[in-house]
Coordinates of C-alpha atoms in Angstrom, one line a residue:
Chain A
M32 CA 69.9 -123.0 34.8
Q33 CA 70.9 -119.3 34.7
A34 CA 69.6 -117.0 37.6
I35 CA 69.2 -114.2 34.9
Q36 CA 69.1 -114.5 31.2
T37 CA 68.1 -111.7 28.8
Q38 CA 68.2 -111.7 24.9
G39 CA 67.8 -108.6 23.0
M40 CA 65.9 -106.9 26.0
T41 CA 65.0 -103.3 25.1
K42 CA 63.0 -100.8 27.0
Y43 CA 62.1 -97.3 25.5
Y44 CA 60.1 -94.7 27.6
G45 CA 58.3 -93.2 24.6
R46 CA 61.2 -92.1 22.4
A47 CA 63.6 -92.0 25.4
R48 CA 66.1 -94.9 25.5
G49 CA 66.2 -97.0 28.6
I50 CA 68.1 -100.2 27.7
E51 CA 68.8 -101.4 24.2
D52 CA 69.4 -104.9 22.9
L53 CA 70.5 -106.1 26.3
D54 CA 72.1 -109.6 26.4
L55 CA 73.1 -110.6 29.9
C56 CA 73.7 -114.0 31.5
V57 CA 74.1 -114.6 35.2
E58 CA 74.8 -118.1 36.4
Q59 CA 73.1 -119.4 39.5
G60 CA 75.2 -119.0 42.6
E61 CA 77.2 -116.3 41.1
F62 CA 78.2 -112.9 42.9
F63 CA 77.7 -110.7 39.8
G64 CA 78.5 -107.1 39.5
F65 CA 76.6 -104.8 37.2
I66 CA 78.5 -101.5 36.8
G67 CA 77.7 -98.3 35.2
P68 CA 77.2 -94.5 35.9
N69 CA 73.9 -93.0 36.7
G70 CA 71.5 -93.0 33.6
A71 CA 73.3 -96.0 32.0
G72 CA 70.4 -98.2 32.3
K73 CA 71.0 -100.2 35.5
S74 CA 67.9 -99.4 37.2
T75 CA 65.9 -99.9 34.0
T76 CA 67.3 -103.3 33.6
I77 CA 66.4 -104.2 37.2
R78 CA 63.0 -102.8 37.1
T79 CA 62.3 -104.7 33.9
L80 CA 63.5 -107.9 35.4
L81 CA 61.2 -107.3 38.4
G82 CA 58.1 -106.7 36.4
L83 CA 57.8 -103.1 37.4
I84 CA 58.0 -102.1 33.8
S85 CA 57.4 -104.1 30.8
P86 CA 60.1 -104.6 28.1
T87 CA 59.5 -102.9 24.7
S88 CA 61.1 -106.1 22.9
G89 CA 63.3 -108.9 23.7
D90 CA 63.2 -111.8 26.0
A91 CA 64.2 -112.3 29.7
R92 CA 64.1 -115.1 32.1
V93 CA 64.7 -115.0 35.8
L94 CA 65.4 -118.3 37.6
G95 CA 64.3 -120.0 34.4
L96 CA 61.0 -118.2 34.5
D97 CA 59.7 -115.8 31.7
I98 CA 59.4 -112.3 33.2
R99 CA 56.2 -111.5 31.1
T100 CA 54.3 -114.5 32.3
R101 CA 55.7 -115.6 35.6
R102 CA 56.2 -112.3 37.5
R103 CA 54.6 -113.6 40.7
D104 CA 56.5 -116.8 40.9
I105 CA 59.7 -114.8 40.2
L106 CA 59.2 -112.3 42.9
A107 CA 58.5 -115.1 45.4
R108 CA 62.0 -116.3 45.0
V109 CA 63.7 -112.8 44.6
G110 CA 64.9 -110.3 47.3
Y111 CA 65.2 -106.8 46.1
L112 CA 66.9 -103.9 47.6
P113 CA 66.1 -100.6 45.8
A114 CA 68.5 -97.6 45.7
E115 CA 66.2 -95.5 47.7
C116 CA 64.0 -97.3 50.2
A117 CA 60.6 -95.6 50.7
Y118 CA 58.1 -97.0 53.3
Y119 CA 54.5 -96.1 54.3
P120 CA 54.0 -93.3 56.8
G121 CA 53.5 -94.1 60.6
Q122 CA 55.3 -97.5 60.5
R123 CA 57.9 -99.0 62.9
V124 CA 60.6 -101.2 61.5
R125 CA 58.8 -104.4 62.7
D126 CA 55.7 -103.3 60.9
V127 CA 57.5 -103.0 57.6
L128 CA 59.1 -106.4 58.2
R129 CA 55.8 -108.0 59.1
L130 CA 54.1 -106.3 56.2
S131 CA 56.8 -107.5 53.8
A132 CA 56.7 -111.2 55.1
G133 CA 52.8 -111.0 55.1
L134 CA 52.8 -110.1 51.6
R135 CA 55.0 -113.0 50.8
G136 CA 52.9 -115.2 52.9
V137 CA 55.7 -116.5 54.9
D138 CA 56.8 -116.3 58.6
C139 CA 60.3 -115.2 58.8
R140 CA 60.3 -113.6 62.2
A141 CA 63.4 -115.7 63.2
A142 CA 65.4 -114.6 60.3
A143 CA 64.4 -111.1 60.7
R144 CA 65.3 -111.1 64.4
T145 CA 68.7 -112.4 63.3
L146 CA 69.3 -110.0 60.5
C147 CA 68.2 -106.9 62.8
E148 CA 70.8 -108.1 65.4
R149 CA 73.6 -108.4 62.8
L150 CA 72.8 -105.1 61.3
Q151 CA 72.1 -103.3 64.7
L152 CA 68.7 -102.2 63.6
D153 CA 66.0 -101.6 66.3
P154 CA 62.7 -103.2 65.3
A155 CA 60.8 -100.8 67.6
A156 CA 62.1 -97.7 65.9
K157 CA 59.9 -95.5 63.8
V158 CA 60.9 -95.7 60.2
E159 CA 60.4 -92.0 59.5
E160 CA 63.0 -91.0 62.3
L161 CA 65.7 -93.3 60.8
S162 CA 68.7 -92.1 59.0
F163 CA 69.1 -92.9 55.4
G164 CA 71.5 -95.7 56.4
N165 CA 69.2 -97.2 58.9
R166 CA 66.3 -97.0 56.3
K167 CA 68.7 -99.0 54.0
K168 CA 69.0 -101.6 56.6
V169 CA 65.3 -102.0 56.8
G170 CA 65.4 -102.7 53.1
I171 CA 68.2 -105.0 53.5
V172 CA 66.3 -107.1 56.1
C173 CA 63.2 -107.1 53.7
A174 CA 65.3 -108.3 50.8
L175 CA 66.9 -111.1 52.9
Q176 CA 64.5 -112.3 55.5
H177 CA 62.7 -114.8 53.2
D178 CA 66.0 -116.5 52.1
P179 CA 65.6 -115.7 48.4
A180 CA 67.4 -117.7 45.6
L181 CA 68.3 -114.5 43.9
L182 CA 69.2 -111.2 45.5
I183 CA 69.0 -108.1 43.3
L184 CA 70.8 -105.1 45.0
D185 CA 70.5 -101.7 43.5
E186 CA 73.3 -99.5 45.0
P187 CA 73.0 -101.3 48.3
T188 CA 75.7 -99.6 50.5
G189 CA 74.6 -96.0 50.2
G190 CA 74.3 -94.6 53.8
L191 CA 75.8 -97.6 55.5
D192 CA 78.9 -96.9 57.5
P193 CA 82.1 -99.0 56.7
L194 CA 81.6 -101.3 59.6
M195 CA 78.1 -102.0 58.5
Q196 CA 79.1 -102.4 54.9
R197 CA 81.6 -105.1 56.1
E198 CA 78.9 -106.9 57.9
F199 CA 76.4 -106.6 55.0
F200 CA 78.9 -108.1 52.6
R201 CA 79.7 -110.8 55.1
I202 CA 76.0 -111.8 54.9
L203 CA 75.9 -111.7 51.2
D204 CA 79.0 -114.0 51.0
E205 CA 77.3 -116.3 53.3
R206 CA 74.2 -116.3 51.3
C207 CA 76.3 -116.8 48.0
A208 CA 78.2 -119.7 49.7
A209 CA 74.8 -121.3 50.6
G210 CA 73.8 -121.2 46.9
S211 CA 71.9 -117.9 46.5
T212 CA 72.9 -115.6 43.5
V213 CA 73.7 -112.0 44.2
F214 CA 73.3 -109.5 41.5
L215 CA 75.0 -106.3 42.6
S216 CA 74.2 -103.1 40.7
S217 CA 76.9 -100.5 41.7
H218 CA 79.0 -97.7 40.6
I219 CA 81.4 -98.2 43.5
L220 CA 84.0 -100.4 41.7
S221 CA 86.0 -101.4 44.7
E222 CA 82.8 -103.3 46.0
V223 CA 82.6 -105.1 42.7
R224 CA 86.2 -105.9 42.5
R225 CA 86.3 -107.2 46.1
H226 CA 83.2 -109.4 46.1
C227 CA 82.1 -110.3 42.6
T228 CA 83.3 -113.1 40.4
R229 CA 82.0 -111.8 37.1
A230 CA 80.7 -108.3 36.1
A231 CA 79.1 -106.4 33.3
V232 CA 79.6 -102.9 32.3
I233 CA 76.6 -101.0 31.0
R234 CA 76.7 -97.8 29.0
D235 CA 74.0 -95.8 27.3
G236 CA 71.6 -98.8 27.8
R237 CA 74.0 -101.4 26.2
I238 CA 76.3 -104.0 27.7
I239 CA 79.8 -102.9 26.6
A240 CA 81.8 -105.6 28.5
C241 CA 81.0 -108.7 30.5
D242 CA 83.5 -111.1 31.9
K243 CA 85.3 -112.3 35.1
V244 CA 86.3 -109.3 37.1
E245 CA 90.0 -110.2 36.6
A246 CA 89.6 -110.5 32.9
L247 CA 87.9 -107.1 32.9
A248 CA 90.7 -105.6 34.8
D249 CA 93.3 -107.2 32.3
T250 CA 93.0 -104.5 29.5
G251 CA 96.7 -104.5 28.8
A252 CA 96.7 -101.0 30.0
R253 CA 99.0 -99.8 32.9
R254 CA 98.3 -97.0 35.4
V255 CA 101.6 -94.8 35.4
L256 CA 102.4 -92.3 38.1
V257 CA 105.4 -90.0 37.5
R258 CA 107.0 -87.3 39.7
G259 CA 108.9 -84.7 37.9
E260 CA 108.5 -83.1 34.6
F261 CA 107.1 -85.2 31.8
D262 CA 105.1 -84.4 28.6
P263 CA 103.1 -87.5 27.6
H264 CA 101.3 -86.0 24.6
G265 CA 103.9 -87.3 22.0
L266 CA 103.4 -90.8 23.3
A267 CA 100.7 -93.0 21.6
G268 CA 98.3 -94.9 23.9
V269 CA 98.1 -92.4 26.6
R270 CA 94.8 -91.5 28.0
G271 CA 93.3 -90.0 31.3
V272 CA 96.2 -87.6 31.9
E273 CA 95.7 -86.0 35.5
T274 CA 98.1 -83.5 37.0
T275 CA 99.3 -84.3 40.7
D276 CA 101.1 -82.1 43.1
D277 CA 104.5 -82.9 41.9
G278 CA 103.9 -84.7 38.5
L279 CA 101.0 -86.6 36.6
R280 CA 99.2 -89.9 36.3
F281 CA 97.7 -91.5 33.3
L282 CA 96.6 -94.8 31.8
Y283 CA 98.9 -96.3 29.1
S284 CA 98.0 -99.0 26.8
G285 CA 100.8 -98.8 24.1
P286 CA 104.1 -100.7 23.7
M287 CA 106.1 -100.9 26.9
Q288 CA 109.3 -100.0 25.2
A289 CA 108.1 -96.8 23.8
L290 CA 106.9 -95.9 27.3
M291 CA 110.2 -96.7 28.9
Q292 CA 112.1 -94.7 26.3
A293 CA 109.9 -91.6 26.9
L294 CA 110.3 -91.9 30.7
G295 CA 114.1 -92.5 30.4
A296 CA 114.5 -89.3 28.5
A297 CA 112.7 -87.2 31.0
P298 CA 114.0 -85.6 34.2
L299 CA 112.0 -87.7 36.7
R300 CA 112.4 -88.2 40.4
D301 CA 110.1 -91.3 40.6
V302 CA 108.1 -93.5 38.5
Q303 CA 105.3 -96.1 39.4
I304 CA 103.8 -98.4 36.9
T305 CA 100.9 -100.5 38.3
E306 CA 98.0 -102.6 37.3
P307 CA 94.9 -100.5 36.7
D308 CA 92.2 -100.8 39.2
L309 CA 88.6 -101.4 38.3
E310 CA 88.0 -97.6 38.2
D311 CA 90.6 -97.3 35.5
V312 CA 89.2 -100.2 33.6
F313 CA 85.7 -98.6 33.8
L314 CA 87.1 -95.3 32.3
H315 CA 89.0 -97.5 29.7
Y316 CA 85.9 -99.1 28.5
Y317 CA 84.0 -95.9 28.5
A318 CA 86.6 -93.9 26.7
E319 CA 87.1 -96.7 24.2
R320 CA 83.4 -97.0 23.4
G321 CA 83.2 -93.1 23.4
E322 CA 86.0 -93.0 20.8
Q323 CA 84.1 -95.7 18.7
A324 CA 81.0 -93.6 18.9
Chain B
M175 CA 44.1 -110.0 53.4
T176 CA 47.6 -108.5 54.4
L177 CA 47.3 -105.7 51.8
F178 CA 43.7 -105.1 52.8
G179 CA 44.5 -104.8 56.4
H180 CA 47.4 -102.5 55.6
E181 CA 45.2 -100.2 53.6
L182 CA 42.7 -100.0 56.3
R183 CA 45.4 -99.2 58.9
Q184 CA 46.9 -96.6 56.7
G185 CA 43.5 -94.9 56.2
R186 CA 42.2 -95.1 59.8
I187 CA 43.3 -91.6 60.8
A188 CA 41.7 -89.9 57.7
L189 CA 38.6 -92.0 58.3
T190 CA 38.3 -91.0 62.0
V191 CA 38.9 -87.3 61.4
W192 CA 36.5 -87.0 58.5
T193 CA 33.8 -89.1 60.3
L194 CA 34.0 -86.9 63.5
C195 CA 34.0 -83.7 61.5
I196 CA 30.9 -84.7 59.5
G197 CA 29.3 -86.3 62.6
F198 CA 30.0 -83.1 64.7
F199 CA 28.4 -80.8 62.0
V200 CA 25.3 -83.1 61.6
L201 CA 25.0 -83.1 65.4
V202 CA 25.3 -79.2 65.6
C203 CA 22.9 -78.7 62.6
V204 CA 20.2 -80.9 64.0
M205 CA 20.6 -79.3 67.5
M206 CA 19.7 -75.9 65.8
Y207 CA 16.4 -77.3 64.6
P208 CA 14.4 -76.8 67.8
E209 CA 15.4 -73.2 67.9
F210 CA 14.1 -72.7 64.5
E211 CA 11.2 -75.0 64.9
G212 CA 8.9 -72.1 66.0
Q213 CA 9.8 -69.8 63.2
M214 CA 9.8 -72.4 60.6
E215 CA 6.8 -71.0 58.7
E216 CA 8.6 -67.7 58.2
V217 CA 11.9 -69.4 57.4
G218 CA 10.3 -71.7 54.9
A219 CA 8.5 -68.8 53.2
M220 CA 11.7 -67.0 53.0
F221 CA 13.5 -70.0 51.6
A222 CA 10.8 -70.6 49.1
S223 CA 11.1 -67.3 47.6
M224 CA 14.6 -67.3 46.5
G225 CA 14.1 -68.1 42.8
G226 CA 16.7 -70.2 41.3
F227 CA 18.5 -70.7 44.5
T228 CA 15.5 -72.2 46.1
A229 CA 15.2 -74.7 43.3
A230 CA 19.0 -75.5 43.2
F231 CA 18.6 -76.7 46.8
G232 CA 15.2 -78.4 46.3
M233 CA 13.6 -76.1 48.8
D234 CA 10.7 -75.4 46.3
R235 CA 9.4 -79.0 46.9
L236 CA 10.7 -79.6 50.4
N237 CA 9.1 -78.4 53.5
I238 CA 12.0 -77.2 55.7
G239 CA 9.6 -76.7 58.5
T240 CA 9.6 -80.5 59.2
L241 CA 12.6 -82.2 60.8
I242 CA 13.1 -84.4 57.9
G243 CA 12.8 -81.7 55.4
F244 CA 15.3 -79.6 57.5
Y245 CA 17.7 -82.7 57.9
A246 CA 17.5 -83.3 54.1
I247 CA 18.5 -79.8 53.0
E248 CA 20.8 -78.8 55.8
C249 CA 22.5 -82.1 56.8
G250 CA 22.1 -83.6 53.3
S251 CA 24.6 -80.9 52.1
I252 CA 27.1 -81.8 54.8
I253 CA 26.8 -85.4 54.6
G254 CA 26.6 -85.4 50.8
L255 CA 29.4 -83.1 50.0
G256 CA 31.5 -84.0 52.9
G257 CA 31.3 -87.7 52.4
A258 CA 31.8 -87.1 48.6
M259 CA 35.2 -85.3 49.4
Y260 CA 36.3 -88.1 51.7
A261 CA 35.2 -90.8 49.2
A262 CA 37.1 -88.9 46.4
L263 CA 40.3 -88.4 48.3
T264 CA 40.2 -92.0 49.6
G265 CA 39.6 -93.4 46.0
V266 CA 42.1 -91.1 44.0
G267 CA 44.8 -91.9 46.7
A268 CA 44.5 -95.7 46.7
L269 CA 46.7 -96.5 43.6
A270 CA 48.2 -93.1 43.0
R271 CA 49.9 -92.6 46.3
E272 CA 52.0 -95.7 45.8
E273 CA 53.7 -93.9 43.0
G274 CA 53.7 -90.6 44.5
G275 CA 55.1 -91.8 47.7
R276 CA 57.6 -94.1 46.0
T277 CA 56.2 -97.1 47.9
A278 CA 55.1 -98.9 44.7
E279 CA 58.6 -100.3 44.3
F280 CA 58.2 -101.8 47.7
L281 CA 54.7 -103.1 47.3
L282 CA 55.0 -104.3 43.7
T283 CA 58.3 -106.3 44.1
H284 CA 56.3 -108.7 46.4
P285 CA 54.7 -111.7 44.9
I286 CA 51.2 -110.4 44.4
A287 CA 49.5 -110.2 41.0
R288 CA 48.6 -106.5 40.2
P289 CA 44.8 -107.2 39.7
R290 CA 45.0 -108.6 43.3
V291 CA 46.6 -105.3 44.6
V292 CA 43.8 -103.5 42.7
A293 CA 41.2 -105.7 44.2
A294 CA 42.5 -105.4 47.8
K295 CA 42.8 -101.6 47.6
L296 CA 39.3 -101.3 46.1
A297 CA 37.8 -103.4 48.9
A298 CA 39.5 -101.3 51.4
V299 CA 38.2 -98.0 49.8
A300 CA 34.7 -99.7 49.8
V301 CA 34.8 -100.6 53.5
Q302 CA 36.1 -97.2 54.4
V303 CA 33.3 -95.4 52.7
L304 CA 30.8 -97.8 54.1
A305 CA 32.2 -97.1 57.6
L306 CA 32.0 -93.4 57.1
D307 CA 28.4 -93.6 55.8
L308 CA 27.3 -96.0 58.6
A309 CA 28.9 -93.7 61.2
C310 CA 27.0 -90.5 59.6
F311 CA 23.8 -92.6 59.8
L312 CA 24.3 -93.1 63.4
F313 CA 25.2 -89.6 64.1
G314 CA 22.0 -88.6 62.4
V315 CA 20.0 -91.1 64.4
L316 CA 21.8 -89.8 67.6
S317 CA 21.1 -86.2 66.8
V318 CA 17.4 -86.8 66.3
V319 CA 17.2 -88.8 69.6
M320 CA 19.1 -85.9 71.3
I321 CA 16.5 -83.3 70.4
G322 CA 13.7 -85.5 71.6
H323 CA 12.0 -86.3 68.3
E324 CA 10.9 -89.7 67.1
V325 CA 13.3 -91.1 64.6
P326 CA 12.0 -91.1 61.0
W327 CA 13.6 -94.3 60.2
Q328 CA 12.4 -95.0 56.7
D329 CA 13.1 -91.5 55.4
L330 CA 16.5 -91.4 57.2
A331 CA 17.5 -94.7 55.9
L332 CA 16.5 -93.6 52.3
L333 CA 18.5 -90.4 52.5
H334 CA 21.5 -92.2 53.9
G335 CA 21.2 -95.0 51.3
A336 CA 21.3 -92.4 48.6
Y337 CA 24.4 -90.7 50.2
L338 CA 26.1 -94.2 50.4
L339 CA 25.5 -94.8 46.7
L340 CA 26.8 -91.2 45.9
H341 CA 29.9 -91.8 47.9
L342 CA 30.5 -95.2 46.5
E343 CA 30.1 -94.1 43.0
L344 CA 32.5 -91.1 43.5
A345 CA 35.0 -93.4 45.2
A346 CA 34.8 -95.7 42.2
L347 CA 35.3 -92.8 39.7
C348 CA 38.3 -91.5 41.7
F349 CA 39.7 -94.9 42.0
G350 CA 39.7 -95.3 38.2
L351 CA 41.4 -92.0 38.0
S352 CA 44.0 -93.1 40.6
A353 CA 45.3 -95.7 38.1
F354 CA 46.2 -93.0 35.6
V355 CA 47.7 -90.2 37.8
R356 CA 50.9 -90.3 39.6
R357 CA 50.8 -87.0 41.3
G358 CA 48.2 -84.3 42.2
G359 CA 45.6 -87.0 42.8
P360 CA 44.0 -85.2 45.8
G361 CA 43.5 -82.0 43.7
V362 CA 41.8 -84.0 40.9
G363 CA 39.5 -85.9 43.4
L364 CA 38.5 -83.0 45.2
G365 CA 38.0 -81.0 42.1
L366 CA 35.8 -83.7 40.6
A367 CA 33.6 -84.1 43.8
V368 CA 33.0 -80.2 44.0
A369 CA 32.4 -79.9 40.2
L370 CA 29.8 -82.7 40.2
Y371 CA 28.1 -81.0 43.2
F372 CA 27.8 -77.7 41.4
L373 CA 26.6 -79.5 38.3
N374 CA 23.8 -80.8 40.4
L375 CA 23.0 -77.3 41.5
I376 CA 23.0 -76.0 38.0
A377 CA 20.8 -79.0 36.8
N378 CA 18.2 -78.1 39.6
A379 CA 18.2 -74.4 38.8
A380 CA 18.2 -74.4 35.1
P381 CA 15.5 -76.7 33.2
A382 CA 17.7 -76.6 30.0
A383 CA 20.6 -78.4 32.0
D384 CA 18.4 -81.2 33.1
W385 CA 20.5 -83.6 31.3
L386 CA 23.3 -83.0 33.8
N387 CA 21.3 -85.1 36.3
Y388 CA 22.4 -88.1 34.2
V389 CA 26.1 -87.0 34.8
T390 CA 26.2 -86.1 38.3
P391 CA 25.6 -88.6 41.1
F392 CA 24.5 -85.7 43.5
A393 CA 21.2 -85.9 41.3
Y394 CA 19.9 -89.0 42.8
T395 CA 20.6 -87.7 46.5
D396 CA 18.3 -84.8 46.0
G397 CA 16.2 -84.8 49.3
A398 CA 13.2 -83.4 47.7
D399 CA 12.8 -86.1 45.1
L400 CA 13.7 -88.8 47.6
L401 CA 11.2 -87.7 50.2
T402 CA 8.4 -86.9 47.8
E403 CA 8.8 -90.2 45.8
G404 CA 9.8 -92.3 48.8
A405 CA 12.4 -94.2 46.7
L406 CA 15.6 -93.7 44.6
D407 CA 15.1 -92.8 40.9
P408 CA 16.7 -95.8 39.1
A409 CA 16.9 -93.7 35.8
L410 CA 19.5 -91.8 37.6
V411 CA 21.1 -94.4 39.8
W412 CA 21.8 -97.0 37.0
P413 CA 23.9 -94.6 34.9
G414 CA 25.9 -93.6 37.9
M415 CA 26.5 -97.3 38.9
L416 CA 27.6 -98.1 35.3
Y417 CA 30.1 -95.1 35.4
G418 CA 31.5 -96.5 38.6
A419 CA 31.8 -100.1 37.3
A420 CA 33.6 -98.7 34.1
A421 CA 36.0 -96.7 36.2
I422 CA 36.8 -99.7 38.3
A423 CA 37.2 -101.9 35.3
L424 CA 39.5 -99.2 33.7
A425 CA 41.5 -99.2 36.9
F426 CA 42.1 -103.0 36.6
V427 CA 43.1 -102.9 32.9
K428 CA 45.4 -99.9 33.4
Y429 CA 47.2 -100.8 36.6
S430 CA 47.8 -104.4 35.5
R431 CA 49.9 -103.1 32.5
K432 CA 51.3 -99.9 34.0
D433 CA 54.9 -99.1 33.9
I434 CA 55.9 -98.2 37.5
R435 CA 58.6 -95.5 37.3

């Protein structure tokens, strides 16, 4: 059974496109990355899966349950962390956690206590007085305390310091190892590369690539960094040219022999040819589709 | 029950403030009655000679010289309009503030069916309005006792029963509105309460606008009608209850299908 499966899922806000003909499949137990810039349709996808908005057309199942008819059953087994956590006025952290558990009809005080300790979150603190990062921690505990089968996380690390991010991902890795599925929506590609087994890239409301993270990164392109004078414009397969202090960097996806000949003819002090990182891959997919469009 | 309790906790400060404000003004108003009591014949004659204004406030049919007449006119406006404003604010904020405050994403990603959310919030609004009206009634009784008069239980209960229905109807209308608006709910609610109040004044002052009595719920709280008839006018109450029920039904239908952005 898939944790998430959508077929032709489409959402329009009036005439404005949200997502279009979205086919997505996330296996149970996966740590899945969902990559795209702001406005690409990540949040619309998540909100549709959670039943906050209704799809205009298409089908979707979460944990094998139809999102149109089994919303309540789905939400009972899902933990959701929104990009921006908003809470009711006048509440303390423990009130929020108690309210969340109460709305689920479960007693998860022990789990909440453990998570608060691990994330260094004071349950007695007033939510309104918390920093953005600490409010995020409240959301994380709410999403995790009932031990959900599927975790849907929308830009989860915003506001968390590096140590907290490490602890947070440690918790997610533990949950994933215990059988939970993690669906991580992010535009921080290093997070996806480090933790996810598979990922999908969304652009303009459509999935433009979905594969294992290593396979996504294997585009045949290379990141080239040169120090010295070099004009890459006559070379086919060059994109994303950026000037550095003493040279330039670009992505190259043409024949290696042509690159080596061009580099050999230039007065260079140093050359580095490396595997592109996920950021480059992301730009690669975007540029490719942009050119097609 | 969790959501119902949460709604009551969220509304407790507003309820306390509005109750104390309205109660305080009722107490002050009734305390002034003994001072006017001796001059009530002159005051009554003055109030009865102000033409349309007299009719608008029902003072052409009500003797302001009696305690209950004074109470119906002076305290009636405070409790009627003040309670209506509270009921409107409470009703219109119930669903709309979740989206306005961005807490809808928190609430509606928990496993509760949308109709149950609507029902819990509606029940909380009704309980808060009931609590306000009960407190106002007790303030009314207390104020009469404090000036050493015998409590006119039957008339007082009739007046306060009418105010309760008015507030429940207005809360229901605004609750219906709250399923449609995302922002600006308080302005819409207060505007509706005040507009309906003035429609009642117009209906009382101008015979040609009599049909407005079937639009505004303030019509069935008219102290002159209530005290002279000794009962609520069902011809005015039933349309109001139907409007309220329709607004609640609309809230259930709309909110169950609404896209939460």
